[in-house]
DNA sequence: TCTTTACATTTGTCCTACAAATATAATAGT
DNA sequence: ACTATTATATTTGTAGGACAAATGTAAAGA
């Protein structure tokens, strides 16, 4: 009778707060709430749902954190434009993320670096190229590139994509990326690796070449990371 | 005296809940809390921080939503492995996201499709290829591909990357992607477009070709979307 | 009609209370 | 001394009351 009981998932016992959170989000969606729209007040919601104001406030607190709603003291709440990355930002902590998630993020960064090529070529401007060249020239004089130098160059690339979310997303992913790579290369190999493709090479291709050539070069540039990918 | 007053940013007046949320996350980080570690109880936190238990609970409610902590009724709270995409999942609603964020997401999906090539070739198995071929063969018999057919093929690709987060991420992005594209192509051009590169073509290249060739083909396959990219 | 005053509204915060179930300590029984 | 039972303490989830503060609105007065 109890055979295979281990396969049974524990049926999720949602707290009142969880349920109210879900109900509210559905309510917003189904009634096509748009940014600026006024929300019912807390007491009204509590009474309609037959829960305490505490529970409602705990649920609203979550939505407020996501930027989905805005509470203006003494003037009621309104719908708002959520912050796309607010939720993920608070969670990107290498010490509490699962190994699996950390690996996923490591790979996500590699994918982004390869994927942005089309956008770079579609949107590059002379001003952008000049600024990137400045960075490259400065780095040429350095004996070795620091973490900050890497961020400066690649950050500028994300900048040039004209996509604000990429830019911010990448800066959020980078610390985790670094952490994963550091833990993979067991600290012992602290040698400075010579890039087979330098930032200067990437710059030249971005200026004169094609997306195809850029992706090829970027792949070479990131070779040391791609080499860690296991089947 | 008041000239240029408009340039002054309103100094962020954080609520107690906001501040407690920040303090708690810092506390976890600085004390290297790891999944499974026991947390102080609510009353203790409230007394230490000199705020009411309500405020603490509202802050904890947010962290619970992110999966960062777990509360076991009557047994205290423990640190937990956060759900990487829990936050973003609740916010991916085309009707409340800003136009700018929607555009960013549209582009993000294109970037992912191009970027996964390396991973597909590094991790493809015969079993995966067989399953993908099955999908392709089935779709060959169809006069026209539905949205579900698209999801089935591309979803299988994400599957093959061996990256759970990609898989889930992509399925979250897709509805927004569709919504953006639909609103760009003013409904009027409902004609069925003939892919310059079909799913069958992509499959053959994935089986016999190179990442480079695959990216090239994928770019062609997504041409209609890439054509929408503006400077 | 305009100004001033009073009132109602609503979020943020604090407080108290208690159910329920678990872990721990205390008691009783052998 | 050891086990079994009972009582106690703990802690989250939920309910409900209270009030400050500032805003918008209605009422009163000039």
Coordinates of C-alpha atoms (C1' of nucleotides) in Angstrom, one line a residue:
Chain A
X1 CA 0.0 0.0 0.0
X2 CA 2.8 2.4 0.9
X3 CA 5.0 1.3 -2.0
X4 CA 6.4 4.1 -4.0
X5 CA 5.2 6.5 -1.4
X6 CA 8.5 8.3 -1.8
X7 CA 7.5 9.4 -5.2
X8 CA 4.6 11.4 -3.9
X9 CA 5.3 15.1 -3.7
X10 CA 4.2 16.8 -0.5
X11 CA 1.2 18.8 -1.5
X12 CA 2.1 22.4 -1.3
X13 CA 0.5 23.9 1.7
X14 CA 0.5 27.6 0.8
X15 CA 0.2 30.1 3.6
X16 CA -2.4 32.8 3.5
X17 CA 0.2 35.3 2.4
X18 CA 1.2 33.1 -0.5
X19 CA -2.3 32.7 -1.6
X20 CA -3.1 36.4 -1.3
X21 CA 0.0 37.2 -3.3
X22 CA -1.1 34.9 -6.1
X23 CA -4.7 36.2 -6.0
X24 CA -3.6 39.8 -6.2
X25 CA -1.3 39.1 -9.2
X26 CA -4.1 37.3 -11.0
X27 CA -6.5 40.1 -10.2
X28 CA -4.1 42.6 -11.7
X29 CA -3.6 40.6 -14.8
X30 CA -7.2 39.7 -15.4
X31 CA -8.5 43.2 -14.8
X32 CA -5.7 44.6 -17.1
X33 CA -4.3 46.9 -14.5
X34 CA -1.8 49.3 -16.0
X35 CA 0.9 51.5 -14.4
X36 CA -0.8 54.5 -12.7
X37 CA -4.1 52.7 -12.0
X38 CA -5.3 53.1 -8.4
X39 CA -5.6 49.9 -6.3
X40 CA -8.2 49.1 -3.6
X41 CA -6.9 50.0 -0.2
X42 CA -5.5 47.4 2.2
X43 CA -8.5 47.1 4.4
X44 CA -10.8 46.6 1.5
X45 CA -8.7 43.9 0.1
X46 CA -8.5 42.2 3.5
X47 CA -12.2 42.3 4.0
X48 CA -13.0 41.0 0.5
X49 CA -10.6 38.1 0.9
X50 CA -11.6 37.6 4.5
X51 CA -8.1 37.7 5.8
X52 CA -6.3 40.0 8.3
X53 CA -4.7 43.2 7.1
X54 CA -1.4 41.7 8.2
X55 CA -1.6 39.0 5.6
X56 CA -2.5 41.5 2.9
X57 CA 0.4 43.7 3.9
X58 CA 2.8 40.8 3.8
X59 CA 1.7 40.0 0.3
X60 CA 1.7 43.6 -0.8
X61 CA 5.2 44.0 0.6
X62 CA 6.4 41.4 -1.8
X63 CA 4.9 43.1 -4.8
X64 CA 6.3 46.4 -3.6
X65 CA 9.8 44.8 -3.6
X66 CA 9.4 43.8 -7.2
X67 CA 8.4 47.3 -8.1
X68 CA 5.0 46.1 -9.2
X69 CA 3.0 48.4 -7.0
X70 CA 3.8 51.6 -5.3
X71 CA 2.3 52.7 -2.0
X72 CA 2.0 56.4 -1.4
X73 CA 1.4 56.9 2.3
X74 CA -2.1 58.3 3.0
X75 CA -2.9 58.5 -0.7
X76 CA -3.4 54.9 -1.5
X77 CA -1.6 52.5 -3.8
X78 CA -1.1 52.5 -7.5
X79 CA 0.2 50.1 -10.1
X80 CA 3.8 50.7 -11.2
X81 CA 6.3 49.5 -13.7
X82 CA 8.1 46.6 -12.1
X83 CA 11.9 46.5 -11.9
X84 CA 12.8 43.6 -14.2
X85 CA 15.9 42.6 -12.4
X86 CA 15.0 43.6 -8.8
X87 CA 14.2 40.0 -7.8
X88 CA 17.2 38.3 -9.3
X89 CA 19.5 41.0 -8.0
X90 CA 18.9 40.2 -4.4
X91 CA 19.5 36.5 -5.0
X92 CA 22.7 36.5 -6.9
X93 CA 24.9 35.6 -4.0
X94 CA 27.4 32.8 -4.7
X95 CA 27.3 31.6 -1.1
X96 CA 23.7 30.7 -1.1
X97 CA 23.0 29.9 -4.8
X98 CA 23.1 26.2 -5.7
X99 CA 26.1 24.8 -7.5
X100 CA 23.8 24.1 -10.4
X101 CA 22.5 27.7 -10.6
X102 CA 26.0 29.0 -10.4
X103 CA 27.0 26.9 -13.3
X104 CA 24.0 28.1 -15.2
X105 CA 25.0 31.7 -14.6
X106 CA 28.5 31.0 -15.7
X107 CA 27.2 29.7 -19.0
X108 CA 24.7 32.4 -19.3
X109 CA 27.4 35.0 -19.4
X110 CA 29.3 33.1 -22.1
X111 CA 26.1 33.0 -24.1
X112 CA 25.5 36.7 -23.8
X113 CA 29.0 37.6 -24.9
X114 CA 28.6 35.6 -28.0
X115 CA 25.0 36.6 -28.7
X116 CA 25.5 40.4 -28.6
X117 CA 27.5 40.5 -31.8
X118 CA 24.5 41.3 -34.1
X119 CA 23.5 44.2 -31.8
X120 CA 26.9 45.6 -31.6
X121 CA 27.3 45.9 -35.3
X122 CA 23.7 47.2 -35.8
X123 CA 24.1 49.9 -33.3
X124 CA 27.8 50.9 -33.0
X125 CA 28.5 54.6 -33.5
X126 CA 31.7 56.5 -34.1
X127 CA 31.5 57.9 -30.6
X128 CA 31.2 54.4 -29.1
X129 CA 34.1 53.2 -31.1
X130 CA 36.2 56.1 -30.1
X131 CA 35.5 55.5 -26.4
X132 CA 36.2 51.8 -26.8
X133 CA 39.5 52.6 -28.6
X134 CA 40.5 54.8 -25.7
X135 CA 39.9 51.9 -23.3
X136 CA 41.9 49.5 -25.5
X137 CA 44.8 51.9 -25.9
X138 CA 45.0 52.4 -22.2
X139 CA 45.0 48.7 -21.6
X140 CA 47.8 48.2 -24.1
X141 CA 50.2 50.0 -21.8
X142 CA 49.4 47.7 -18.9
X143 CA 51.5 44.6 -18.2
X144 CA 48.5 42.7 -17.1
X145 CA 44.8 43.2 -17.1
X146 CA 43.0 43.4 -13.8
X147 CA 39.4 42.3 -13.2
X148 CA 38.4 46.0 -13.4
X149 CA 40.0 46.3 -16.8
X150 CA 38.0 43.3 -18.0
X151 CA 34.8 44.8 -16.7
X152 CA 35.6 48.1 -18.3
X153 CA 36.0 46.6 -21.8
X154 CA 33.2 44.1 -21.7
X155 CA 30.9 46.6 -19.9
X156 CA 31.5 49.1 -22.7
X157 CA 30.5 46.4 -25.2
X158 CA 27.2 45.8 -23.3
X159 CA 26.7 49.5 -23.2
X160 CA 27.0 49.7 -27.0
X161 CA 24.2 47.1 -27.5
X162 CA 21.8 49.9 -26.5
X163 CA 20.1 47.5 -24.2
X164 CA 19.9 48.7 -20.6
X165 CA 18.9 45.3 -19.3
X166 CA 21.9 43.6 -20.8
X167 CA 24.2 46.1 -19.2
X168 CA 22.7 45.7 -15.8
X169 CA 22.2 42.0 -16.1
X170 CA 25.8 41.4 -17.0
X171 CA 27.1 43.5 -14.1
X172 CA 24.9 41.3 -11.8
X173 CA 26.2 38.1 -13.4
X174 CA 29.9 39.0 -13.3
X175 CA 30.6 38.4 -9.6
X176 CA 29.0 35.0 -9.8
X177 CA 30.9 34.3 -13.0
X178 CA 34.2 35.2 -11.3
X179 CA 33.4 33.1 -8.3
X180 CA 32.6 30.0 -10.3
X181 CA 35.7 30.3 -12.5
X182 CA 37.9 30.9 -9.4
X183 CA 36.5 27.8 -7.7
X184 CA 37.0 25.8 -10.9
X185 CA 40.6 26.7 -11.4
X186 CA 41.6 25.6 -7.9
X187 CA 43.4 28.8 -7.1
X188 CA 46.7 27.0 -7.8
X189 CA 46.9 28.1 -11.4
X190 CA 47.2 31.8 -10.7
X191 CA 49.3 32.4 -13.8
X192 CA 48.3 35.2 -16.0
X193 CA 47.0 33.8 -19.2
X194 CA 47.8 35.4 -22.5
X195 CA 44.7 36.0 -24.5
X196 CA 44.9 34.3 -27.9
X197 CA 42.6 37.2 -29.0
X198 CA 43.1 40.5 -27.2
X199 CA 40.7 43.3 -26.5
X200 CA 42.5 45.3 -29.3
X201 CA 41.8 42.5 -31.7
X202 CA 38.1 42.5 -30.8
X203 CA 38.0 46.3 -31.2
X204 CA 39.5 46.1 -34.7
X205 CA 37.0 43.5 -35.8
X206 CA 34.1 45.4 -34.3
X207 CA 35.3 48.5 -36.2
X208 CA 36.1 46.9 -39.6
X209 CA 34.7 43.4 -39.6
X210 CA 31.5 41.4 -39.5
X211 CA 29.3 40.0 -36.7
X212 CA 30.4 36.5 -37.9
X213 CA 34.1 37.4 -37.5
X214 CA 33.5 39.0 -34.2
X215 CA 31.7 36.0 -32.7
X216 CA 34.6 33.8 -33.9
X217 CA 37.1 36.1 -32.2
X218 CA 35.1 36.4 -29.1
X219 CA 34.9 32.7 -28.8
X220 CA 38.7 32.6 -29.0
X221 CA 38.9 35.4 -26.5
X222 CA 36.8 33.4 -24.1
X223 CA 38.5 30.1 -24.9
X224 CA 39.8 29.4 -21.4
X225 CA 36.2 29.6 -20.1
X226 CA 34.7 27.5 -22.9
X227 CA 37.3 24.9 -22.3
X228 CA 35.7 24.3 -18.9
X229 CA 32.4 23.2 -20.4
X230 CA 31.9 19.5 -19.8
X231 CA 29.6 17.2 -21.7
Chain B
X1 CA 18.4 80.0 -4.7
X2 CA 15.9 77.5 -6.1
X3 CA 17.4 77.4 -9.6
X4 CA 18.1 73.9 -10.8
X5 CA 16.1 72.5 -8.0
X6 CA 14.6 70.1 -10.5
X7 CA 18.0 68.4 -10.9
X8 CA 17.9 67.3 -7.3
X9 CA 16.9 63.7 -6.8
X10 CA 14.4 63.0 -4.1
X11 CA 16.3 61.4 -1.4
X12 CA 15.1 57.9 -1.1
X13 CA 12.9 57.5 2.0
X14 CA 13.1 53.9 2.7
X15 CA 10.4 52.3 4.9
X16 CA 11.4 50.3 7.9
X17 CA 10.5 47.2 6.0
X18 CA 12.9 48.1 3.2
X19 CA 15.7 48.8 5.6
X20 CA 15.1 45.6 7.5
X21 CA 15.1 43.7 4.3
X22 CA 18.5 45.2 3.3
X23 CA 19.9 44.7 6.8
X24 CA 18.9 41.0 6.8
X25 CA 20.4 40.3 3.4
X26 CA 23.7 42.0 4.5
X27 CA 23.6 40.1 7.7
X28 CA 23.3 36.8 5.8
X29 CA 26.1 37.7 3.5
X30 CA 28.5 39.0 6.0
X31 CA 28.0 36.1 8.4
X32 CA 28.3 33.6 5.5
X33 CA 24.9 32.0 6.1
X34 CA 24.6 28.8 4.1
X35 CA 21.5 26.8 3.1
X36 CA 20.4 24.8 6.2
X37 CA 21.7 27.3 8.7
X38 CA 19.2 28.3 11.4
X39 CA 18.1 31.9 11.6
X40 CA 17.3 33.9 14.7
X41 CA 13.6 33.9 15.4
X42 CA 11.3 36.8 14.4
X43 CA 11.0 38.3 17.9
X44 CA 14.7 38.3 18.4
X45 CA 15.3 40.1 15.2
X46 CA 12.6 42.6 15.9
X47 CA 14.1 43.3 19.4
X48 CA 17.6 43.6 18.1
X49 CA 16.6 46.0 15.3
X50 CA 14.2 47.8 17.6
X51 CA 11.2 47.4 15.2
X52 CA 7.9 45.7 15.5
X53 CA 7.5 42.0 14.6
X54 CA 5.2 43.2 11.8
X55 CA 8.0 45.0 10.0
X56 CA 10.3 42.0 10.4
X57 CA 7.7 39.7 9.0
X58 CA 7.1 41.9 6.0
X59 CA 10.8 41.8 5.2
X60 CA 11.0 38.1 5.8
X61 CA 8.0 37.6 3.6
X62 CA 9.9 39.1 0.7
X63 CA 12.9 36.8 1.3
X64 CA 10.6 33.9 1.6
X65 CA 9.1 34.7 -1.8
X66 CA 12.6 34.7 -3.3
X67 CA 13.2 31.3 -1.8
X68 CA 16.1 32.7 0.2
X69 CA 14.7 31.6 3.5
X70 CA 12.3 28.9 4.6
X71 CA 10.0 29.1 7.6
X72 CA 9.0 25.9 9.3
X73 CA 6.1 26.7 11.5
X74 CA 6.9 26.3 15.1
X75 CA 10.5 25.1 14.4
X76 CA 12.1 28.3 13.3
X77 CA 13.5 29.5 10.0
X78 CA 16.5 28.3 8.0
X79 CA 18.5 29.5 5.1
X80 CA 17.5 28.0 1.8
X81 CA 18.6 27.8 -1.8
X82 CA 16.9 30.7 -3.5
X83 CA 14.9 30.2 -6.7
X84 CA 17.0 32.1 -9.3
X85 CA 14.0 33.1 -11.5
X86 CA 11.2 33.3 -8.9
X87 CA 11.5 37.1 -8.8
X88 CA 11.6 37.7 -12.5
X89 CA 8.9 35.2 -13.2
X90 CA 6.2 37.2 -11.4
X91 CA 7.1 40.3 -13.2
X92 CA 7.1 39.1 -16.8
X93 CA 3.7 40.5 -17.7
X94 CA 3.6 42.4 -20.9
X95 CA 0.8 44.6 -19.7
X96 CA 2.8 46.1 -16.8
X97 CA 6.3 46.0 -18.1
X98 CA 7.7 49.1 -19.6
X99 CA 8.1 49.3 -23.4
X100 CA 11.8 49.5 -22.9
X101 CA 11.9 46.4 -20.8
X102 CA 9.8 44.5 -23.3
X103 CA 12.2 45.5 -26.1
X104 CA 15.1 44.3 -23.9
X105 CA 13.5 41.0 -23.4
X106 CA 12.7 40.6 -27.1
X107 CA 16.4 41.1 -27.8
X108 CA 17.5 38.9 -25.0
X109 CA 15.7 36.0 -26.6
X110 CA 17.5 36.6 -29.9
X111 CA 20.8 36.7 -28.1
X112 CA 20.1 33.4 -26.3
X113 CA 19.2 31.7 -29.5
X114 CA 22.5 32.7 -31.1
X115 CA 24.6 32.1 -28.0
X116 CA 23.6 28.5 -27.2
X117 CA 25.4 27.1 -30.3
X118 CA 28.6 26.2 -28.5
X119 CA 26.7 24.4 -25.8
X120 CA 24.5 22.5 -28.2
X121 CA 27.5 21.0 -30.0
X122 CA 29.4 20.4 -26.8
X123 CA 26.5 18.5 -25.2
X124 CA 24.4 16.9 -27.9
X125 CA 23.7 13.2 -27.6
X126 CA 22.4 10.8 -30.1
X127 CA 19.3 10.4 -28.0
X128 CA 18.7 14.2 -28.1
X129 CA 19.3 14.3 -31.8
X130 CA 16.8 11.4 -32.3
X131 CA 14.2 13.3 -30.3
X132 CA 14.8 16.5 -32.2
X133 CA 14.6 14.7 -35.5
X134 CA 11.2 13.3 -34.5
X135 CA 9.9 16.8 -33.9
X136 CA 11.3 18.0 -37.2
X137 CA 9.8 15.1 -39.1
X138 CA 6.4 15.7 -37.6
X139 CA 6.6 19.4 -38.4
X140 CA 7.5 18.6 -42.0
X141 CA 4.0 17.1 -42.5
X142 CA 2.3 20.3 -41.3
X143 CA 1.3 23.0 -43.8
X144 CA 2.1 25.7 -41.3
X145 CA 3.9 25.9 -37.9
X146 CA 1.9 27.0 -34.9
X147 CA 3.3 28.9 -31.9
X148 CA 3.3 25.5 -30.1
X149 CA 5.4 24.0 -32.8
X150 CA 7.9 26.8 -32.5
X151 CA 8.1 26.3 -28.8
X152 CA 8.5 22.6 -29.2
X153 CA 11.5 22.8 -31.5
X154 CA 13.3 25.7 -29.8
X155 CA 12.4 24.4 -26.3
X156 CA 14.1 21.1 -27.2
X157 CA 17.2 23.0 -28.2
X158 CA 17.3 24.7 -24.8
X159 CA 16.8 21.4 -23.3
X160 CA 19.8 20.1 -25.1
X161 CA 22.1 22.8 -23.7
X162 CA 22.0 20.9 -20.4
X163 CA 21.2 24.2 -18.6
X164 CA 18.0 24.1 -16.6
X165 CA 18.0 27.9 -16.2
X166 CA 18.1 28.5 -19.9
X167 CA 15.2 26.2 -20.4
X168 CA 13.1 27.9 -17.8
X169 CA 14.3 31.3 -18.6
X170 CA 13.4 31.0 -22.3
X171 CA 9.9 29.7 -21.5
X172 CA 9.4 32.8 -19.3
X173 CA 10.7 35.1 -22.0
X174 CA 8.7 33.6 -24.9
X175 CA 5.2 35.2 -24.1
X176 CA 6.8 38.6 -23.9
X177 CA 8.7 38.0 -27.0
X178 CA 5.5 37.0 -28.8
X179 CA 3.7 40.0 -27.5
X180 CA 6.4 42.4 -28.6
X181 CA 6.6 41.0 -32.1
X182 CA 2.8 40.9 -32.5
X183 CA 2.6 44.6 -31.5
X184 CA 5.4 45.5 -33.9
X185 CA 3.9 43.8 -36.9
X186 CA 0.7 45.7 -36.7
X187 CA -1.5 42.6 -36.9
X188 CA -2.1 43.4 -40.5
X189 CA 0.6 41.2 -41.9
X190 CA -0.7 38.0 -40.7
X191 CA 0.7 36.2 -43.7
X192 CA 2.6 33.0 -42.9
X193 CA 6.2 33.7 -43.6
X194 CA 8.3 31.1 -45.2
X195 CA 11.5 30.4 -43.2
X196 CA 14.6 30.9 -45.3
X197 CA 16.1 28.3 -43.0
X198 CA 13.8 25.7 -41.7
X199 CA 13.9 23.7 -38.5
X200 CA 15.0 20.7 -40.6
X201 CA 17.9 22.7 -41.9
X202 CA 18.9 23.6 -38.3
X203 CA 18.6 20.0 -37.3
X204 CA 20.9 18.8 -40.1
X205 CA 23.5 21.4 -39.2
X206 CA 23.3 20.6 -35.5
X207 CA 23.9 16.9 -36.4
X208 CA 26.6 17.2 -39.0
X209 CA 27.9 20.8 -38.9
X210 CA 29.7 23.2 -36.7
X211 CA 28.7 25.8 -34.1
X212 CA 29.8 28.5 -36.5
X213 CA 27.5 27.2 -39.3
X214 CA 24.7 26.7 -36.8
X215 CA 24.9 30.3 -35.7
X216 CA 24.8 31.5 -39.2
X217 CA 21.8 29.4 -40.0
X218 CA 20.0 30.4 -36.8
X219 CA 20.5 34.0 -37.7
X220 CA 18.9 33.4 -41.0
X221 CA 16.1 31.5 -39.3
X222 CA 15.4 34.5 -37.1
X223 CA 15.9 37.0 -39.9
X224 CA 12.4 38.4 -39.7
X225 CA 13.1 39.2 -36.0
X226 CA 16.6 40.6 -36.5
X227 CA 15.2 42.9 -39.3
X228 CA 13.2 44.7 -36.6
X229 CA 16.3 45.8 -34.8
X230 CA 16.7 49.6 -35.1
X231 CA 19.9 51.6 -34.7
Chain C
dT1 C1' -16.7 83.9 -3.8
dC2 C1' -12.7 83.1 -1.3
dT3 C1' -10.3 81.7 2.8
dT4 C1' -10.0 79.0 6.8
dT5 C1' -11.1 75.1 9.5
dA6 C1' -12.6 70.6 10.5
dC7 C1' -13.0 66.0 9.0
dA8 C1' -12.2 61.6 6.7
dT9 C1' -8.9 58.7 4.5
dT10 C1' -5.1 55.5 4.2
dT11 C1' -0.4 53.8 4.8
dG12 C1' 3.2 52.8 8.2
dT13 C1' 4.1 51.1 12.5
dC14 C1' 3.4 49.2 17.0
dC15 C1' 1.1 46.1 20.3
dT16 C1' -1.4 42.1 22.1
dA17 C1' -3.3 37.7 21.6
dC18 C1' -3.8 32.9 20.6
dA19 C1' -3.8 28.4 17.9
dA20 C1' -1.1 24.7 16.6
dA21 C1' 2.7 21.6 16.6
dT22 C1' 7.2 20.7 17.8
dA23 C1' 11.1 20.1 21.0
dT24 C1' 12.4 19.9 25.6
dA25 C1' 11.9 19.2 30.4
dA26 C1' 9.4 17.1 34.1
dT27 C1' 6.9 13.6 36.2
dA28 C1' 5.3 9.1 37.0
dG29 C1' 5.5 4.2 36.7
dT30 C1' 7.9 -0.1 36.7
Chain D
dA1 C1' 17.9 3.2 36.8
dC2 C1' 15.2 3.3 32.8
dT3 C1' 11.2 3.9 30.2
dA4 C1' 6.7 6.0 29.2
dT5 C1' 3.7 9.6 29.9
dT6 C1' 2.7 14.3 30.7
dA7 C1' 3.4 19.1 31.0
dT8 C1' 5.8 23.1 29.4
dA9 C1' 8.2 26.3 26.4
dT10 C1' 9.0 27.7 21.8
dT11 C1' 7.9 29.8 17.4
dT12 C1' 5.4 30.8 13.2
dG13 C1' 0.9 32.1 11.2
dT14 C1' -3.0 34.8 11.7
dA15 C1' -6.3 38.1 13.7
dG16 C1' -7.4 42.4 15.4
dG17 C1' -7.0 47.0 17.6
dA18 C1' -4.6 51.3 18.0
dC19 C1' -2.7 55.6 16.5
dA20 C1' 0.5 59.1 14.0
dA21 C1' 0.9 61.7 10.0
dA22 C1' -0.3 64.0 5.9
dT23 C1' -3.3 64.4 2.2
dG24 C1' -7.7 65.4 0.0
dT25 C1' -12.3 66.9 0.7
dA26 C1' -16.1 68.9 2.8
dA27 C1' -17.9 72.3 5.9
dA28 C1' -17.9 76.7 8.0
dG29 C1' -16.9 81.4 8.2
dA30 C1' -15.7 86.0 6.2

